[in-house]
Coordinates of C-alpha atoms in Angstrom, one line a residue:
M181 CA 79.3 -141.5 93.4
L182 CA 79.3 -142.2 89.4
D183 CA 80.6 -145.6 90.0
I184 CA 77.7 -146.5 92.4
W185 CA 75.1 -144.6 90.8
D186 CA 73.0 -147.5 89.9
A187 CA 72.7 -148.6 93.3
I188 CA 71.6 -144.9 94.0
E189 CA 68.8 -145.5 92.0
A190 CA 67.9 -148.7 93.5
D191 CA 67.9 -147.5 96.8
F192 CA 66.1 -144.2 95.8
Q193 CA 63.3 -146.3 94.4
R194 CA 62.8 -149.0 97.1
D195 CA 63.4 -146.7 100.1
Y196 CA 61.3 -143.5 98.9
G197 CA 59.2 -145.3 95.9
M198 CA 61.2 -142.1 93.8
D199 CA 62.1 -142.8 90.1
L200 CA 65.5 -140.4 89.7
S201 CA 65.0 -140.4 86.1
Q202 CA 62.0 -138.7 86.4
V203 CA 62.5 -136.6 89.5
L204 CA 66.2 -135.5 89.3
D205 CA 65.4 -132.1 87.5
V206 CA 62.9 -131.4 89.6
I207 CA 64.2 -131.9 93.3
S208 CA 66.6 -129.7 94.9
W209 CA 70.1 -130.5 96.3
R210 CA 69.4 -130.0 99.7
R211 CA 66.4 -132.5 99.0
F212 CA 68.6 -135.4 97.1
K213 CA 71.2 -134.8 100.0
V214 CA 69.1 -135.3 102.9
L215 CA 67.4 -138.2 101.1
M216 CA 71.0 -139.9 100.2
D217 CA 72.1 -138.9 104.0
N218 CA 69.0 -141.2 105.0
L219 CA 69.3 -144.1 102.7
S220 CA 68.6 -147.6 104.5
P221 CA 71.9 -148.7 105.8
F222 CA 71.0 -152.0 104.9
G223 CA 70.5 -150.5 101.0
A224 CA 72.8 -151.3 97.8
V225 CA 74.5 -148.0 98.3
A226 CA 75.6 -149.2 102.1
T227 CA 77.0 -152.1 101.0
S228 CA 78.6 -150.9 97.3
I229 CA 80.0 -148.4 99.6
Q230 CA 81.4 -151.2 102.2
A231 CA 82.5 -153.1 99.2
I232 CA 85.0 -150.2 98.1
K233 CA 86.5 -149.9 101.4
D234 CA 87.1 -153.4 101.8
T235 CA 89.2 -153.8 99.0
Q236 CA 90.5 -150.2 98.0
P237 CA 92.4 -148.1 100.4
V238 CA 91.6 -144.4 100.2
S239 CA 94.1 -142.0 100.0
E240 CA 94.4 -138.3 101.6
D241 CA 93.4 -136.6 98.1
E242 CA 90.5 -139.0 98.0
K243 CA 89.3 -138.0 101.2
V244 CA 89.8 -134.0 100.7
Q245 CA 87.9 -134.5 97.2
A246 CA 84.9 -136.3 98.8
E247 CA 84.9 -133.6 101.2
S248 CA 85.0 -130.9 99.0
F249 CA 82.0 -132.6 97.0
F250 CA 79.5 -132.8 99.7
S251 CA 80.1 -129.5 101.3
S252 CA 79.9 -128.3 97.6
I253 CA 76.3 -129.8 97.2
A254 CA 75.8 -128.4 101.3
S255 CA 76.5 -124.9 100.3
I256 CA 74.0 -125.0 96.8
S257 CA 71.4 -126.1 98.8
R258 CA 71.5 -123.4 101.2

């Protein structure tokens, strides 16, 4: 996620008019996750993720780590 943080910031600004540097400390993890999950499929995040997928095979360990990360975010927001 940190590898594409610039794309995340750009998409939040473009899609929601939200400057993450100003609001990240005040929005909940649940809200961040909901907004993140619903970014434009044509935005910088989607493009960055697709480029990573196209160039780097994802190992099973990386899939487990990603699942664990997103599960932990979901549990924090509840």
